[in-house]
PDB file of C-alpha atoms in Angstrom:
ATOM      1  CA  UNK A   1      -7.355   9.800  -5.300  1.00  0.00           C
ATOM      2  CA  UNK A   2      -6.967  11.315  -8.730  1.00  0.00           C
ATOM      3  CA  UNK A   3      -3.806  12.852 -10.185  1.00  0.00           C
ATOM      4  CA  UNK A   4      -4.585  16.392  -9.029  1.00  0.00           C
ATOM      5  CA  UNK A   5      -5.092  15.193  -5.452  1.00  0.00           C
ATOM      6  CA  UNK A   6      -1.928  13.081  -5.641  1.00  0.00           C
ATOM      7  CA  UNK A   7       0.078  16.021  -6.951  1.00  0.00           C
ATOM      8  CA  UNK A   8      -1.164  18.206  -4.090  1.00  0.00           C
ATOM      9  CA  UNK A   9      -0.177  15.493  -1.584  1.00  0.00           C
ATOM     10  CA  UNK A  10       3.229  15.109  -3.240  1.00  0.00           C
ATOM     11  CA  UNK A  11       3.951  18.827  -2.967  1.00  0.00           C
ATOM     12  CA  UNK A  12       3.869  18.440   0.838  1.00  0.00           C
ATOM     13  CA  UNK A  13       7.193  16.618   0.442  1.00  0.00           C
ATOM     14  CA  UNK A  14       8.609  18.032  -2.780  1.00  0.00           C
ATOM     15  CA  UNK A  15       9.095  21.682  -1.903  1.00  0.00           C
ATOM     16  CA  UNK A  16      10.548  24.437  -4.023  1.00  0.00           C
ATOM     17  CA  UNK A  17      14.044  25.010  -5.351  1.00  0.00           C
ATOM     18  CA  UNK A  18      17.038  23.125  -3.916  1.00  0.00           C
ATOM     19  CA  UNK A  19      20.613  22.507  -4.963  1.00  0.00           C
ATOM     20  CA  UNK A  20      21.956  20.213  -2.244  1.00  0.00           C
ATOM     21  CA  UNK A  21      25.492  18.972  -3.022  1.00  0.00           C
ATOM     22  CA  UNK A  22      24.614  15.640  -1.367  1.00  0.00           C
ATOM     23  CA  UNK A  23      21.741  15.105  -3.813  1.00  0.00           C
ATOM     24  CA  UNK A  24      22.845  13.175  -6.898  1.00  0.00           C
ATOM     25  CA  UNK A  25      19.952  14.819  -8.768  1.00  0.00           C
ATOM     26  CA  UNK A  26      21.596  18.217  -8.428  1.00  0.00           C
ATOM     27  CA  UNK A  27      19.504  21.304  -9.061  1.00  0.00           C
ATOM     28  CA  UNK A  28      15.850  20.558  -8.339  1.00  0.00           C
ATOM     29  CA  UNK A  29      12.587  22.476  -8.233  1.00  0.00           C
ATOM     30  CA  UNK A  30       9.314  20.992  -6.976  1.00  0.00           C
ATOM     31  CA  UNK A  31      11.193  17.697  -6.842  1.00  0.00           C
ATOM     32  CA  UNK A  32      11.968  17.741 -10.584  1.00  0.00           C
ATOM     33  CA  UNK A  33      15.666  17.485 -11.339  1.00  0.00           C
ATOM     34  CA  UNK A  34      17.272  19.624 -13.994  1.00  0.00           C
ATOM     35  CA  UNK A  35      17.982  16.532 -16.125  1.00  0.00           C
ATOM     36  CA  UNK A  36      14.337  15.445 -16.009  1.00  0.00           C
ATOM     37  CA  UNK A  37      13.075  18.996 -16.660  1.00  0.00           C
ATOM     38  CA  UNK A  38      15.311  19.252 -19.720  1.00  0.00           C
ATOM     39  CA  UNK A  39      14.118  15.856 -20.978  1.00  0.00           C
ATOM     40  CA  UNK A  40      10.594  17.332 -20.932  1.00  0.00           C
ATOM     41  CA  UNK A  41      11.764  20.406 -22.867  1.00  0.00           C
ATOM     42  CA  UNK A  42      12.383  22.904 -20.068  1.00  0.00           C
ATOM     43  CA  UNK A  43      15.492  24.982 -20.757  1.00  0.00           C
ATOM     44  CA  UNK A  44      15.053  27.886 -18.348  1.00  0.00           C
ATOM     45  CA  UNK A  45      16.597  28.475 -14.944  1.00  0.00           C
ATOM     46  CA  UNK A  46      15.462  25.812 -12.484  1.00  0.00           C
ATOM     47  CA  UNK A  47      14.561  28.471  -9.901  1.00  0.00           C
ATOM     48  CA  UNK A  48      12.051  29.871 -12.401  1.00  0.00           C
ATOM     49  CA  UNK A  49      10.407  26.606 -13.444  1.00  0.00           C
ATOM     50  CA  UNK A  50       6.636  27.007 -13.049  1.00  0.00           C
ATOM     51  CA  UNK A  51       4.748  24.565 -10.866  1.00  0.00           C
ATOM     52  CA  UNK A  52       2.459  23.858 -13.834  1.00  0.00           C
ATOM     53  CA  UNK A  53       5.480  22.453 -15.681  1.00  0.00           C
ATOM     54  CA  UNK A  54       6.328  20.234 -12.702  1.00  0.00           C
ATOM     55  CA  UNK A  55       2.726  19.038 -12.652  1.00  0.00           C
ATOM     56  CA  UNK A  56       2.942  18.029 -16.320  1.00  0.00           C
ATOM     57  CA  UNK A  57       6.224  16.180 -15.683  1.00  0.00           C
ATOM     58  CA  UNK A  58       4.718  14.253 -12.781  1.00  0.00           C
ATOM     59  CA  UNK A  59       1.604  13.271 -14.689  1.00  0.00           C
ATOM     60  CA  UNK A  60       3.349  12.284 -17.928  1.00  0.00           C
ATOM     61  CA  UNK A  61       6.532  10.880 -16.423  1.00  0.00           C
ATOM     62  CA  UNK A  62       5.299   9.106 -13.297  1.00  0.00           C
ATOM     63  CA  UNK A  63       1.502   8.876 -12.853  1.00  0.00           C
ATOM     64  CA  UNK A  64       0.657   7.611 -16.338  1.00  0.00           C
ATOM     65  CA  UNK A  65       3.602   5.181 -16.776  1.00  0.00           C
ATOM     66  CA  UNK A  66       2.612   3.554 -13.464  1.00  0.00           C
ATOM     67  CA  UNK A  67      -1.030   3.384 -14.604  1.00  0.00           C
ATOM     68  CA  UNK A  68      -2.066   4.892 -11.293  1.00  0.00           C
ATOM     69  CA  UNK A  69      -5.629   5.504 -12.503  1.00  0.00           C
ATOM     70  CA  UNK A  70      -5.965   1.722 -12.951  1.00  0.00           C
ATOM     71  CA  UNK A  71      -4.580   0.813  -9.509  1.00  0.00           C
ATOM     72  CA  UNK A  72      -6.699   0.299  -6.410  1.00  0.00           C
ATOM     73  CA  UNK A  73      -7.277   3.485  -4.423  1.00  0.00           C
ATOM     74  CA  UNK A  74      -5.369   2.014  -1.466  1.00  0.00           C
ATOM     75  CA  UNK A  75      -2.056   1.881  -3.330  1.00  0.00           C
ATOM     76  CA  UNK A  76      -2.137   4.393  -6.203  1.00  0.00           C
ATOM     77  CA  UNK A  77      -0.576   7.315  -4.318  1.00  0.00           C
ATOM     78  CA  UNK A  78       2.089   5.078  -2.770  1.00  0.00           C
ATOM     79  CA  UNK A  79       3.155   3.819  -6.202  1.00  0.00           C
ATOM     80  CA  UNK A  80       3.171   7.358  -7.611  1.00  0.00           C
ATOM     81  CA  UNK A  81       5.183   8.707  -4.671  1.00  0.00           C
ATOM     82  CA  UNK A  82       7.690   5.862  -4.942  1.00  0.00           C
ATOM     83  CA  UNK A  83       7.995   6.404  -8.703  1.00  0.00           C
ATOM     84  CA  UNK A  84       8.869  10.038  -8.060  1.00  0.00           C
ATOM     85  CA  UNK A  85      11.624   9.012  -5.608  1.00  0.00           C
ATOM     86  CA  UNK A  86      13.020   5.966  -7.389  1.00  0.00           C
ATOM     87  CA  UNK A  87      11.628   5.878 -10.922  1.00  0.00           C
ATOM     88  CA  UNK A  88       8.507   4.241 -12.350  1.00  0.00           C
ATOM     89  CA  UNK A  89      10.136   0.887 -13.144  1.00  0.00           C
ATOM     90  CA  UNK A  90      11.430   0.474  -9.579  1.00  0.00           C
ATOM     91  CA  UNK A  91       8.088   1.459  -8.050  1.00  0.00           C
ATOM     92  CA  UNK A  92       6.304  -1.020 -10.298  1.00  0.00           C
ATOM     93  CA  UNK A  93       8.742  -3.774  -9.293  1.00  0.00           C
ATOM     94  CA  UNK A  94       7.998  -3.139  -5.608  1.00  0.00           C
ATOM     95  CA  UNK A  95       4.287  -3.326  -6.380  1.00  0.00           C
ATOM     96  CA  UNK A  96       4.760  -6.564  -8.300  1.00  0.00           C
ATOM     97  CA  UNK A  97       6.748  -8.112  -5.444  1.00  0.00           C
ATOM     98  CA  UNK A  98       4.076  -6.971  -2.973  1.00  0.00           C
ATOM     99  CA  UNK A  99       1.331  -8.739  -4.961  1.00  0.00           C
ATOM    100  CA  UNK A 100       3.416 -11.822  -5.804  1.00  0.00           C
ATOM    101  CA  UNK A 101       3.885 -11.565  -9.564  1.00  0.00           C
ATOM    102  CA  UNK A 102       7.012 -11.463 -11.726  1.00  0.00           C
ATOM    103  CA  UNK A 103       8.787  -8.147 -11.203  1.00  0.00           C
ATOM    104  CA  UNK A 104       9.441  -6.961 -14.750  1.00  0.00           C
ATOM    105  CA  UNK A 105       8.761  -3.279 -14.030  1.00  0.00           C
ATOM    106  CA  UNK A 106       5.830  -3.107 -16.452  1.00  0.00           C
ATOM    107  CA  UNK A 107       2.209  -2.849 -15.342  1.00  0.00           C
ATOM    108  CA  UNK A 108       0.078  -5.158 -17.408  1.00  0.00           C
ATOM    109  CA  UNK A 109      -3.056  -7.211 -16.939  1.00  0.00           C
ATOM    110  CA  UNK A 110      -1.369  -9.792 -14.650  1.00  0.00           C
ATOM    111  CA  UNK A 111      -0.119  -7.118 -12.260  1.00  0.00           C
ATOM    112  CA  UNK A 112      -3.446  -5.275 -12.295  1.00  0.00           C
ATOM    113  CA  UNK A 113      -5.368  -8.497 -11.631  1.00  0.00           C
ATOM    114  CA  UNK A 114      -3.073  -9.331  -8.704  1.00  0.00           C
ATOM    115  CA  UNK A 115      -3.767  -5.895  -7.214  1.00  0.00           C
ATOM    116  CA  UNK A 116      -7.374  -6.867  -6.601  1.00  0.00           C
ATOM    117  CA  UNK A 117      -6.376  -8.478  -3.274  1.00  0.00           C
ATOM    118  CA  UNK A 118      -5.641  -5.236  -1.463  1.00  0.00           C
ATOM    119  CA  UNK A 119      -5.686  -6.390   2.162  1.00  0.00           C
ATOM    120  CA  UNK A 120      -1.922  -6.118   2.769  1.00  0.00           C
ATOM    121  CA  UNK A 121      -0.699  -4.456  -0.403  1.00  0.00           C
ATOM    122  CA  UNK A 122       0.069  -1.099   1.230  1.00  0.00           C
ATOM    123  CA  UNK A 123       2.325  -2.490   3.955  1.00  0.00           C
ATOM    124  CA  UNK A 124       4.054  -4.991   1.664  1.00  0.00           C
ATOM    125  CA  UNK A 125       4.713  -2.321  -0.957  1.00  0.00           C
ATOM    126  CA  UNK A 126       6.073   0.202   1.534  1.00  0.00           C
ATOM    127  CA  UNK A 127       8.166  -2.516   3.181  1.00  0.00           C
ATOM    128  CA  UNK A 128       9.788  -3.259  -0.191  1.00  0.00           C
ATOM    129  CA  UNK A 129      10.407   0.447  -0.684  1.00  0.00           C
ATOM    130  CA  UNK A 130      11.882   0.993   2.767  1.00  0.00           C
ATOM    131  CA  UNK A 131      14.251  -1.980   2.448  1.00  0.00           C
ATOM    132  CA  UNK A 132      15.564  -0.544  -0.820  1.00  0.00           C
ATOM    133  CA  UNK A 133      15.889   3.020   0.452  1.00  0.00           C
ATOM    134  CA  UNK A 134      17.785   2.087   3.634  1.00  0.00           C
ATOM    135  CA  UNK A 135      20.470   0.441   1.495  1.00  0.00           C
ATOM    136  CA  UNK A 136      21.145   3.607  -0.517  1.00  0.00           C
ATOM    137  CA  UNK A 137      24.419   5.430   0.229  1.00  0.00           C
ATOM    138  CA  UNK A 138      22.484   8.688   0.616  1.00  0.00           C
ATOM    139  CA  UNK A 139      20.250   7.246   3.364  1.00  0.00           C
ATOM    140  CA  UNK A 140      22.360   9.008   6.014  1.00  0.00           C
ATOM    141  CA  UNK A 141      21.624  12.381   4.429  1.00  0.00           C
ATOM    142  CA  UNK A 142      18.043  11.980   3.216  1.00  0.00           C
ATOM    143  CA  UNK A 143      16.779   8.939   5.135  1.00  0.00           C
ATOM    144  CA  UNK A 144      14.863  10.810   7.806  1.00  0.00           C
ATOM    145  CA  UNK A 145      12.759  12.607   5.201  1.00  0.00           C
ATOM    146  CA  UNK A 146      12.246   9.437   3.162  1.00  0.00           C
ATOM    147  CA  UNK A 147      11.206   7.510   6.270  1.00  0.00           C
ATOM    148  CA  UNK A 148       8.684  10.223   7.186  1.00  0.00           C
ATOM    149  CA  UNK A 149       7.275  10.079   3.688  1.00  0.00           C
ATOM    150  CA  UNK A 150       6.894   6.291   3.796  1.00  0.00           C
ATOM    151  CA  UNK A 151       5.425   6.472   7.310  1.00  0.00           C
ATOM    152  CA  UNK A 152       2.872   8.994   6.044  1.00  0.00           C
ATOM    153  CA  UNK A 153       1.893   6.549   3.298  1.00  0.00           C
ATOM    154  CA  UNK A 154       1.553   3.718   5.807  1.00  0.00           C
ATOM    155  CA  UNK A 155      -0.614   5.822   8.109  1.00  0.00           C
ATOM    156  CA  UNK A 156      -2.916   6.769   5.215  1.00  0.00           C
ATOM    157  CA  UNK A 157      -3.201   3.071   4.354  1.00  0.00           C
ATOM    158  CA  UNK A 158      -4.648   2.183   7.751  1.00  0.00           C
ATOM    159  CA  UNK A 159      -8.400   1.611   7.500  1.00  0.00           C
TER     160      UNK A 159
END
């Protein structure tokens, strides 16, 4: 899966404009919060943010920092998707725990080498993610959607 394919998959879960008072991210479009959009230079109304801008944010802010192109095919979307939900450093830590290396939140040669044993990486990674997500205070509001998203990743990971 390349970035374009991953972005298309992500858009199944990250719809259009929302401004849910229960969402700590506040105003959001295509899953990009206003704070993140502004950090990438977007100053317009969130409702009007073009999808092409969201695509640039996801590639520069999540796909590339997680080095998804360097990860095994079996886990690259899962790491990207988790980075979008919880930040790149957290997603990388879950990956590092899943492959049994120090969880410093930075993908380097040790982490990449440990990813070569891909037999159980998908389930271990998503297990780490699910344990974290269920402990969030907002699980009661958003948990069903998050669980569906993680379940979708697990189902794709089945050979």
